[in-house]
PDB file of C-alpha atoms in Angstrom:
ATOM      1  CA  MET O 128      -0.012   0.012  -0.011  1.00 50.00           C
ATOM      2  CA  GLY O 129       2.784   2.393   0.828  1.00 52.00           C
ATOM      3  CA  ASP O 130       4.266   2.074  -2.704  1.00 60.00           C
ATOM      4  CA  LEU O 131       0.866   2.938  -4.155  1.00 62.00           C
ATOM      5  CA  ALA O 132       0.538   6.156  -2.130  1.00 64.00           C
ATOM      6  CA  ASP O 133       1.680   9.373  -3.750  1.00 68.00           C
ATOM      7  CA  ALA O 134       3.390  12.047  -1.664  1.00 69.00           C
ATOM      8  CA  GLY O 135       0.021  13.709  -1.032  1.00 71.00           C
ATOM      9  CA  GLN O 136      -1.545  10.431   0.038  1.00 78.00           C
ATOM     10  CA  ARG O 137       1.086   9.422   2.603  1.00 79.00           C
ATOM     11  CA  ALA O 138      -0.311  11.543   5.430  1.00 84.00           C
ATOM     12  CA  PRO O 139      -3.830  10.145   5.216  1.00 86.00           C
ATOM     13  CA  PHE O 140      -2.382   6.661   4.792  1.00 87.00           C
ATOM     14  CA  GLN O 141      -0.307   7.056   7.933  1.00 88.00           C
ATOM     15  CA  ALA O 142      -3.379   8.406   9.750  1.00 89.00           C
ATOM     16  CA  TRP O 143      -5.177   5.183   8.727  1.00 91.00           C
ATOM     17  CA  VAL O 144      -2.323   3.091   9.992  1.00 93.00           C
ATOM     18  CA  ARG O 145      -2.369   4.870  13.320  1.00 94.00           C
ATOM     19  CA  ALA O 146      -6.143   4.490  13.677  1.00 93.00           C
ATOM     20  CA  THR O 147      -6.018   0.795  12.749  1.00 95.00           C
ATOM     21  CA  PHE O 148      -2.974  -0.450  14.672  1.00 97.00           C
ATOM     22  CA  ARG O 149      -2.370   1.971  17.550  1.00 97.00           C
ATOM     23  CA  PRO O 150      -5.193   0.428  19.652  1.00 98.00           C
ATOM     24  CA  ALA O 151      -3.472  -2.999  19.353  1.00 98.00           C
ATOM     25  CA  LEU O 152      -0.195  -1.543  20.643  1.00 98.00           C
ATOM     26  CA  ASP O 153      -1.909   0.459  23.352  1.00 97.00           C
ATOM     27  CA  ALA O 154      -3.590  -2.780  24.570  1.00 97.00           C
ATOM     28  CA  ILE O 155      -0.216  -4.337  25.364  1.00 97.00           C
ATOM     29  CA  GLY O 156       1.618  -1.030  25.965  1.00 97.00           C
ATOM     30  CA  LEU O 157       4.952   0.182  24.752  1.00 97.00           C
ATOM     31  CA  THR O 158       6.908  -1.070  27.780  1.00 97.00           C
ATOM     32  CA  ASP O 159      10.392  -2.506  28.263  1.00 97.00           C
ATOM     33  CA  GLY O 160       8.959  -5.992  27.645  1.00 97.00           C
ATOM     34  CA  LEU O 161      10.765  -7.480  30.598  1.00 97.00           C
ATOM     35  CA  GLY O 162       8.727 -10.381  31.947  1.00 93.00           C
ATOM     36  CA  ASP O 163       6.608 -10.617  28.808  1.00 97.00           C
ATOM     37  CA  THR O 164       6.699 -13.548  26.466  1.00 97.00           C
ATOM     38  CA  ASP O 165       8.670 -13.563  23.237  1.00 96.00           C
ATOM     39  CA  GLU O 166       5.374 -13.657  21.330  1.00 97.00           C
ATOM     40  CA  THR O 167       4.099 -10.561  23.022  1.00 98.00           C
ATOM     41  CA  ASN O 168       7.312  -8.695  22.498  1.00 98.00           C
ATOM     42  CA  SER O 169       7.561  -9.773  18.856  1.00 98.00           C
ATOM     43  CA  ARG O 170       4.041  -8.366  18.341  1.00 98.00           C
ATOM     44  CA  ARG O 171       4.991  -5.230  20.183  1.00 98.00           C
ATOM     45  CA  ALA O 172       8.041  -4.758  17.960  1.00 98.00           C
ATOM     46  CA  VAL O 173       6.088  -5.269  14.729  1.00 98.00           C
ATOM     47  CA  LEU O 174       3.383  -2.848  15.824  1.00 98.00           C
ATOM     48  CA  LEU O 175       5.952  -0.261  16.831  1.00 98.00           C
ATOM     49  CA  GLN O 176       7.648  -0.466  13.359  1.00 97.00           C
ATOM     50  CA  LEU O 177       4.224  -0.111  11.677  1.00 96.00           C
ATOM     51  CA  LEU O 178       3.548   3.020  13.784  1.00 97.00           C
ATOM     52  CA  SER O 179       7.056   4.462  13.488  1.00 95.00           C
ATOM     53  CA  SER O 180       5.805   7.816  12.208  1.00 93.00           C
ATOM     54  CA  ASP O 181       3.702   8.415  15.378  1.00 96.00           C
ATOM     55  CA  PRO O 182       5.388  11.311  17.309  1.00 96.00           C
ATOM     56  CA  ASP O 183       4.137  10.006  20.676  1.00 96.00           C
ATOM     57  CA  LEU O 184       5.646   6.614  20.082  1.00 97.00           C
ATOM     58  CA  GLN O 185       8.874   8.173  18.819  1.00 98.00           C
ATOM     59  CA  ARG O 186       9.150  10.023  22.111  1.00 98.00           C
ATOM     60  CA  ARG O 187       8.444   6.864  24.085  1.00 98.00           C
ATOM     61  CA  ALA O 188      10.883   4.841  22.026  1.00 98.00           C
ATOM     62  CA  ARG O 189      13.531   7.459  22.734  1.00 98.00           C
ATOM     63  CA  GLU O 190      12.952   7.082  26.485  1.00 98.00           C
ATOM     64  CA  LEU O 191      13.409   3.346  26.148  1.00 98.00           C
ATOM     65  CA  ALA O 192      16.470   3.823  23.964  1.00 98.00           C
ATOM     66  CA  GLU O 193      18.100   6.098  26.454  1.00 98.00           C
ATOM     67  CA  GLY O 194      17.419   3.619  29.192  1.00 98.00           C
ATOM     68  CA  TYR O 195      18.913   0.884  27.086  1.00 98.00           C
ATOM     69  CA  MET O 196      22.060   2.920  26.365  1.00 97.00           C
ATOM     70  CA  ALA O 197      22.512   3.493  30.084  1.00 97.00           C
ATOM     71  CA  ARG O 198      21.705  -0.070  31.102  1.00 96.00           C
ATOM     72  CA  PRO O 199      21.243  -2.666  28.281  1.00 95.00           C
ATOM     73  CA  SER O 200      19.409  -5.115  30.541  1.00 96.00           C
ATOM     74  CA  SER O 201      16.612  -2.549  30.923  1.00 97.00           C
ATOM     75  CA  LEU O 202      14.975  -3.570  27.633  1.00 98.00           C
ATOM     76  CA  SER O 203      13.957  -6.892  26.183  1.00 98.00           C
ATOM     77  CA  PRO O 204      16.432  -8.022  23.477  1.00 97.00           C
ATOM     78  CA  THR O 205      13.429  -8.614  21.186  1.00 97.00           C
ATOM     79  CA  LEU O 206      12.524  -4.948  21.277  1.00 98.00           C
ATOM     80  CA  VAL O 207      15.948  -3.396  21.015  1.00 98.00           C
ATOM     81  CA  ALA O 208      16.226  -3.021  17.230  1.00 97.00           C
ATOM     82  CA  SER O 209      12.639  -1.642  16.821  1.00 98.00           C
ATOM     83  CA  VAL O 210      12.981   0.774  19.685  1.00 98.00           C
ATOM     84  CA  LEU O 211      16.278   2.178  18.419  1.00 98.00           C
ATOM     85  CA  GLN O 212      14.908   2.489  14.872  1.00 97.00           C
ATOM     86  CA  VAL O 213      11.733   4.306  15.950  1.00 98.00           C
ATOM     87  CA  ALA O 214      13.661   6.523  18.304  1.00 98.00           C
ATOM     88  CA  ALA O 215      15.950   7.429  15.412  1.00 98.00           C
ATOM     89  CA  SER O 216      13.051   8.252  13.067  1.00 97.00           C
ATOM     90  CA  GLY O 217      12.067  11.138  15.368  1.00 96.00           C
ATOM     91  CA  GLY O 218      15.572  11.795  16.692  1.00 97.00           C
ATOM     92  CA  ASP O 219      17.673  14.916  16.764  1.00 98.00           C
ATOM     93  CA  ALA O 220      21.414  15.578  16.514  1.00 98.00           C
ATOM     94  CA  ALA O 221      21.943  14.806  20.212  1.00 98.00           C
ATOM     95  CA  LEU O 222      20.446  11.327  19.852  1.00 98.00           C
ATOM     96  CA  TYR O 223      22.348  10.798  16.530  1.00 98.00           C
ATOM     97  CA  ASP O 224      25.615  11.573  18.350  1.00 98.00           C
ATOM     98  CA  GLN O 225      24.751   9.197  21.160  1.00 98.00           C
ATOM     99  CA  PHE O 226      24.012   6.377  18.739  1.00 98.00           C
ATOM    100  CA  VAL O 227      27.289   7.034  16.854  1.00 97.00           C
ATOM    101  CA  ALA O 228      29.248   7.081  20.104  1.00 97.00           C
ATOM    102  CA  HIS O 229      27.790   3.716  21.185  1.00 97.00           C
ATOM    103  CA  MET O 230      28.367   2.264  17.733  1.00 96.00           C
ATOM    104  CA  LYS O 231      32.019   3.257  17.784  1.00 94.00           C
ATOM    105  CA  VAL O 232      32.722   1.600  21.117  1.00 94.00           C
ATOM    106  CA  ALA O 233      30.854  -1.637  20.088  1.00 91.00           C
ATOM    107  CA  THR O 234      33.224  -2.654  17.351  1.00 82.00           C
ATOM    108  CA  ARG O 235      34.111  -5.863  19.226  1.00 86.00           C
ATOM    109  CA  SER O 236      30.458  -6.856  19.447  1.00 92.00           C
ATOM    110  CA  PRO O 237      29.083  -7.046  15.860  1.00 93.00           C
ATOM    111  CA  GLU O 238      25.528  -7.504  17.028  1.00 94.00           C
ATOM    112  CA  GLU O 239      25.638  -4.360  19.185  1.00 95.00           C
ATOM    113  CA  TYR O 240      27.555  -2.412  16.491  1.00 95.00           C
ATOM    114  CA  TYR O 241      24.919  -3.089  13.828  1.00 96.00           C
ATOM    115  CA  ARG O 242      22.088  -2.310  16.180  1.00 96.00           C
ATOM    116  CA  TYR O 243      23.336   1.283  16.198  1.00 97.00           C
ATOM    117  CA  PHE O 244      24.715   1.273  12.645  1.00 97.00           C
ATOM    118  CA  ASN O 245      21.270   0.280  11.293  1.00 96.00           C
ATOM    119  CA  THR O 246      19.594   3.281  12.953  1.00 97.00           C
ATOM    120  CA  LEU O 247      21.625   5.877  11.090  1.00 98.00           C
ATOM    121  CA  ALA O 248      19.529   5.833   7.895  1.00 97.00           C
ATOM    122  CA  ALA O 249      16.369   6.051   9.954  1.00 97.00           C
ATOM    123  CA  PHE O 250      17.064   9.623  11.066  1.00 97.00           C
ATOM    124  CA  ARG O 251      14.855  11.987   9.066  1.00 95.00           C
ATOM    125  CA  ASP O 252      16.299  15.367   9.870  1.00 96.00           C
ATOM    126  CA  PRO O 253      17.844  16.573   6.500  1.00 96.00           C
ATOM    127  CA  ALA O 254      21.045  17.620   8.220  1.00 97.00           C
ATOM    128  CA  LEU O 255      21.383  14.182   9.808  1.00 98.00           C
ATOM    129  CA  VAL O 256      20.609  12.433   6.469  1.00 98.00           C
ATOM    130  CA  VAL O 257      23.567  14.387   4.954  1.00 97.00           C
ATOM    131  CA  ARG O 258      25.726  13.234   7.897  1.00 98.00           C
ATOM    132  CA  THR O 259      24.811   9.670   7.267  1.00 98.00           C
ATOM    133  CA  GLN O 260      25.547   9.982   3.559  1.00 97.00           C
ATOM    134  CA  GLN O 261      28.893  11.527   4.216  1.00 96.00           C
ATOM    135  CA  PHE O 262      29.726   8.885   6.812  1.00 97.00           C
ATOM    136  CA  ALA O 263      28.924   6.221   4.257  1.00 96.00           C
ATOM    137  CA  LEU O 264      31.394   7.729   1.821  1.00 95.00           C
ATOM    138  CA  SER O 265      34.137   8.348   4.387  1.00 94.00           C
ATOM    139  CA  SER O 266      36.935   6.043   5.477  1.00 92.00           C
ATOM    140  CA  GLU O 267      35.150   5.595   8.793  1.00 93.00           C
ATOM    141  CA  SER O 268      32.556   3.426   7.131  1.00 94.00           C
ATOM    142  CA  ARG O 269      33.917  -0.044   6.285  1.00 92.00           C
ATOM    143  CA  SER O 270      33.716  -1.052   2.642  1.00 91.00           C
ATOM    144  CA  GLN O 271      31.303  -3.908   3.505  1.00 91.00           C
ATOM    145  CA  ASP O 272      29.048  -1.484   5.431  1.00 95.00           C
ATOM    146  CA  THR O 273      28.779   1.383   2.930  1.00 96.00           C
ATOM    147  CA  PRO O 274      26.465  -0.516   0.539  1.00 95.00           C
ATOM    148  CA  LEU O 275      24.203  -1.367   3.485  1.00 96.00           C
ATOM    149  CA  LEU O 276      23.830   2.289   4.396  1.00 96.00           C
ATOM    150  CA  PHE O 277      23.179   3.401   0.818  1.00 97.00           C
ATOM    151  CA  ALA O 278      20.630   0.609   0.392  1.00 96.00           C
ATOM    152  CA  GLN O 279      18.746   1.703   3.535  1.00 97.00           C
ATOM    153  CA  LEU O 280      18.785   5.314   2.345  1.00 97.00           C
ATOM    154  CA  LEU O 281      17.638   4.356  -1.137  1.00 97.00           C
ATOM    155  CA  SER O 282      14.724   2.315   0.251  1.00 94.00           C
ATOM    156  CA  SER O 283      13.007   5.239   1.976  1.00 92.00           C
ATOM    157  CA  PRO O 284      10.919   7.712  -0.073  1.00 90.00           C
ATOM    158  CA  SER O 285      12.147  10.534   2.079  1.00 91.00           C
ATOM    159  CA  THR O 286      15.817   9.981   1.414  1.00 96.00           C
ATOM    160  CA  GLN O 287      16.056   8.034  -1.897  1.00 96.00           C
ATOM    161  CA  ASP O 288      16.108  10.980  -4.305  1.00 96.00           C
ATOM    162  CA  GLY O 289      18.933  12.840  -2.525  1.00 97.00           C
ATOM    163  CA  THR O 290      20.842   9.618  -2.085  1.00 97.00           C
ATOM    164  CA  TRP O 291      20.591   8.666  -5.691  1.00 98.00           C
ATOM    165  CA  ALA O 292      21.819  12.134  -6.624  1.00 98.00           C
ATOM    166  CA  LEU O 293      24.787  11.614  -4.291  1.00 97.00           C
ATOM    167  CA  VAL O 294      25.545   8.182  -5.793  1.00 97.00           C
ATOM    168  CA  LYS O 295      25.704   9.697  -9.247  1.00 97.00           C
ATOM    169  CA  SER O 296      27.898  12.641  -8.183  1.00 97.00           C
ATOM    170  CA  GLU O 297      30.282  10.478  -6.175  1.00 96.00           C
ATOM    171  CA  TRP O 298      30.357   7.468  -8.528  1.00 96.00           C
ATOM    172  CA  PRO O 299      34.144   7.479  -9.045  1.00 94.00           C
ATOM    173  CA  GLN O 300      34.705   7.557  -5.286  1.00 94.00           C
ATOM    174  CA  LEU O 301      32.167   4.832  -4.669  1.00 94.00           C
ATOM    175  CA  THR O 302      33.550   2.495  -7.329  1.00 93.00           C
ATOM    176  CA  ALA O 303      37.044   3.058  -6.057  1.00 91.00           C
ATOM    177  CA  LYS O 304      36.019   2.271  -2.496  1.00 92.00           C
ATOM    178  CA  LEU O 305      33.680  -0.643  -3.118  1.00 92.00           C
ATOM    179  CA  GLY O 306      34.741  -2.330  -6.313  1.00 85.00           C
ATOM    180  CA  THR O 307      32.305  -3.530  -8.919  1.00 82.00           C
ATOM    181  CA  PHE O 308      31.941  -7.143  -7.892  1.00 82.00           C
ATOM    182  CA  GLN O 309      29.923  -6.926  -4.701  1.00 81.00           C
ATOM    183  CA  GLY O 310      29.472  -3.459  -3.181  1.00 91.00           C
ATOM    184  CA  ILE O 311      28.296  -1.644  -6.330  1.00 95.00           C
ATOM    185  CA  PRO O 312      25.844  -4.424  -7.319  1.00 95.00           C
ATOM    186  CA  ASN O 313      24.343  -4.160  -3.831  1.00 94.00           C
ATOM    187  CA  ILE O 314      23.709  -0.435  -4.386  1.00 96.00           C
ATOM    188  CA  VAL O 315      22.335  -1.040  -7.837  1.00 97.00           C
ATOM    189  CA  GLY O 316      19.968  -3.654  -6.490  1.00 96.00           C
ATOM    190  CA  ALA O 317      18.598  -1.132  -3.967  1.00 97.00           C
ATOM    191  CA  LEU O 318      17.479   1.128  -6.793  1.00 97.00           C
ATOM    192  CA  SER O 319      14.548  -1.231  -7.217  1.00 97.00           C
ATOM    193  CA  ALA O 320      12.831   0.679  -4.417  1.00 95.00           C
ATOM    194  CA  PHE O 321      12.010   3.512  -6.789  1.00 95.00           C
ATOM    195  CA  CYS O 322       8.590   3.565  -8.415  1.00 93.00           C
ATOM    196  CA  SER O 323       8.393   6.017 -11.277  1.00 93.00           C
ATOM    197  CA  ALA O 324       9.033   5.891 -15.066  1.00 95.00           C
ATOM    198  CA  ASP O 325      11.086   9.066 -14.861  1.00 96.00           C
ATOM    199  CA  ARG O 326      13.414   7.611 -12.270  1.00 96.00           C
ATOM    200  CA  ALA O 327      13.749   4.359 -14.263  1.00 97.00           C
ATOM    201  CA  ALA O 328      14.768   6.285 -17.318  1.00 98.00           C
ATOM    202  CA  ASP O 329      17.347   8.227 -15.305  1.00 98.00           C
ATOM    203  CA  ILE O 330      18.842   5.108 -13.851  1.00 98.00           C
ATOM    204  CA  LYS O 331      18.990   3.451 -17.246  1.00 98.00           C
ATOM    205  CA  ALA O 332      20.690   6.484 -18.770  1.00 98.00           C
ATOM    206  CA  PHE O 333      23.195   6.723 -16.009  1.00 98.00           C
ATOM    207  CA  PHE O 334      24.317   3.144 -16.307  1.00 97.00           C
ATOM    208  CA  GLU O 335      24.488   3.403 -20.076  1.00 97.00           C
ATOM    209  CA  ALA O 336      27.007   6.131 -19.559  1.00 97.00           C
ATOM    210  CA  HIS O 337      28.696   4.278 -16.623  1.00 96.00           C
ATOM    211  CA  PRO O 338      28.344   0.578 -17.435  1.00 95.00           C
ATOM    212  CA  VAL O 339      29.066  -1.973 -14.748  1.00 95.00           C
ATOM    213  CA  PRO O 340      29.118  -5.427 -16.408  1.00 94.00           C
ATOM    214  CA  GLU O 341      29.240  -7.189 -13.079  1.00 93.00           C
ATOM    215  CA  ALA O 342      25.904  -5.550 -12.101  1.00 95.00           C
ATOM    216  CA  ALA O 343      24.127  -5.911 -15.400  1.00 96.00           C
ATOM    217  CA  ARG O 344      21.723  -8.596 -14.274  1.00 97.00           C
ATOM    218  CA  VAL O 345      21.054  -6.819 -10.979  1.00 97.00           C
ATOM    219  CA  LEU O 346      20.309  -3.607 -12.874  1.00 97.00           C
ATOM    220  CA  GLN O 347      17.903  -5.320 -15.272  1.00 98.00           C
ATOM    221  CA  GLN O 348      16.031  -6.822 -12.303  1.00 98.00           C
ATOM    222  CA  ALA O 349      15.888  -3.440 -10.545  1.00 98.00           C
ATOM    223  CA  LEU O 350      14.516  -1.768 -13.718  1.00 98.00           C
ATOM    224  CA  GLU O 351      11.913  -4.568 -14.043  1.00 98.00           C
ATOM    225  CA  ARG O 352      10.802  -4.118 -10.479  1.00 97.00           C
ATOM    226  CA  ILE O 353      10.474  -0.344 -10.987  1.00 97.00           C
ATOM    227  CA  SER O 354       8.449  -0.890 -14.122  1.00 97.00           C
ATOM    228  CA  THR O 355       6.113  -3.280 -12.374  1.00 96.00           C
ATOM    229  CA  CYS O 356       5.652  -0.983  -9.460  1.00 93.00           C
ATOM    230  CA  THR O 357       5.004   1.946 -11.754  1.00 93.00           C
ATOM    231  CA  ALA O 358       2.401   0.080 -13.757  1.00 93.00           C
ATOM    232  CA  VAL O 359       0.604  -1.158 -10.613  1.00 90.00           C
ATOM    233  CA  LYS O 360       0.703   2.328  -9.140  1.00 87.00           C
ATOM    234  CA  ALA O 361      -0.805   3.856 -12.287  1.00 87.00           C
ATOM    235  CA  ARG O 362      -3.637   1.363 -12.132  1.00 88.00           C
ATOM    236  CA  GLN O 363      -4.357   1.368  -8.411  1.00 85.00           C
ATOM    237  CA  SER O 364      -3.443   4.880  -7.233  1.00 81.00           C
ATOM    238  CA  PRO O 365      -6.921   6.333  -8.057  1.00 84.00           C
ATOM    239  CA  ALA O 366      -8.550   3.503  -6.134  1.00 85.00           C
ATOM    240  CA  VAL O 367      -6.244   4.148  -3.181  1.00 83.00           C
ATOM    241  CA  THR O 368      -7.214   7.816  -3.240  1.00 81.00           C
ATOM    242  CA  ARG O 369     -10.874   6.887  -3.118  1.00 85.00           C
ATOM    243  CA  TRP O 370     -10.322   4.299  -0.432  1.00 84.00           C
ATOM    244  CA  LEU O 371      -8.390   6.766   1.759  1.00 82.00           C
ATOM    245  CA  ALA O 372     -11.060   9.424   1.294  1.00 81.00           C
ATOM    246  CA  ALA O 373     -13.752   6.962   2.499  1.00 81.00           C
ATOM    247  CA  ARG O 374     -11.878   6.203   5.683  1.00 75.00           C
TER     248      ARG O 374
END
């Protein structure tokens, strides 16, 4: 449904999501999950991710995240990733700096490192998006991690256009850092998150001018997915508009 919603439809769609799923989360509460079953906490985590744009839940997630950073045992492990992600989606520079600091000291614990690493692309403040993009390009980001960050940024409608523009402008630097056998194909594959004919044409033109034989199949698959999404959106978007208006 999210792919079928135009920019002007996203707010009413999110309002529907909140009206539909917030009562279910309220029934079990956004708590630390300690003492609850794995099933309950898994449900709590899924609902929290669905409702990640809710400002009240972002604030509560931040409280839980700050408690977790101070004392990791204060939060059920099942909830950690979702709580950090939702806290980040409404987070400011202060929280970003905290997450980066914890990420940097967790290099000997891959699980903990990636818990924080995977939050960076969730921050929505434009200045923080730029910081994440620049971090991905820098020597601080390991070559195996840079494609992950770019893929996450390319998957979100709020950051994908700016990130694609950066990929194009920094293409020589990216190919030098990542090579064309694994890292670049991963970024190319992430372009499948776009859903417009204009963007597909732009992507095709770019790679005609900057061919990557190792990513040719991945590129074709990405263009096919964009084409399919675009066609479905053209057929169904009017129906989505009517459906949202009736809610």
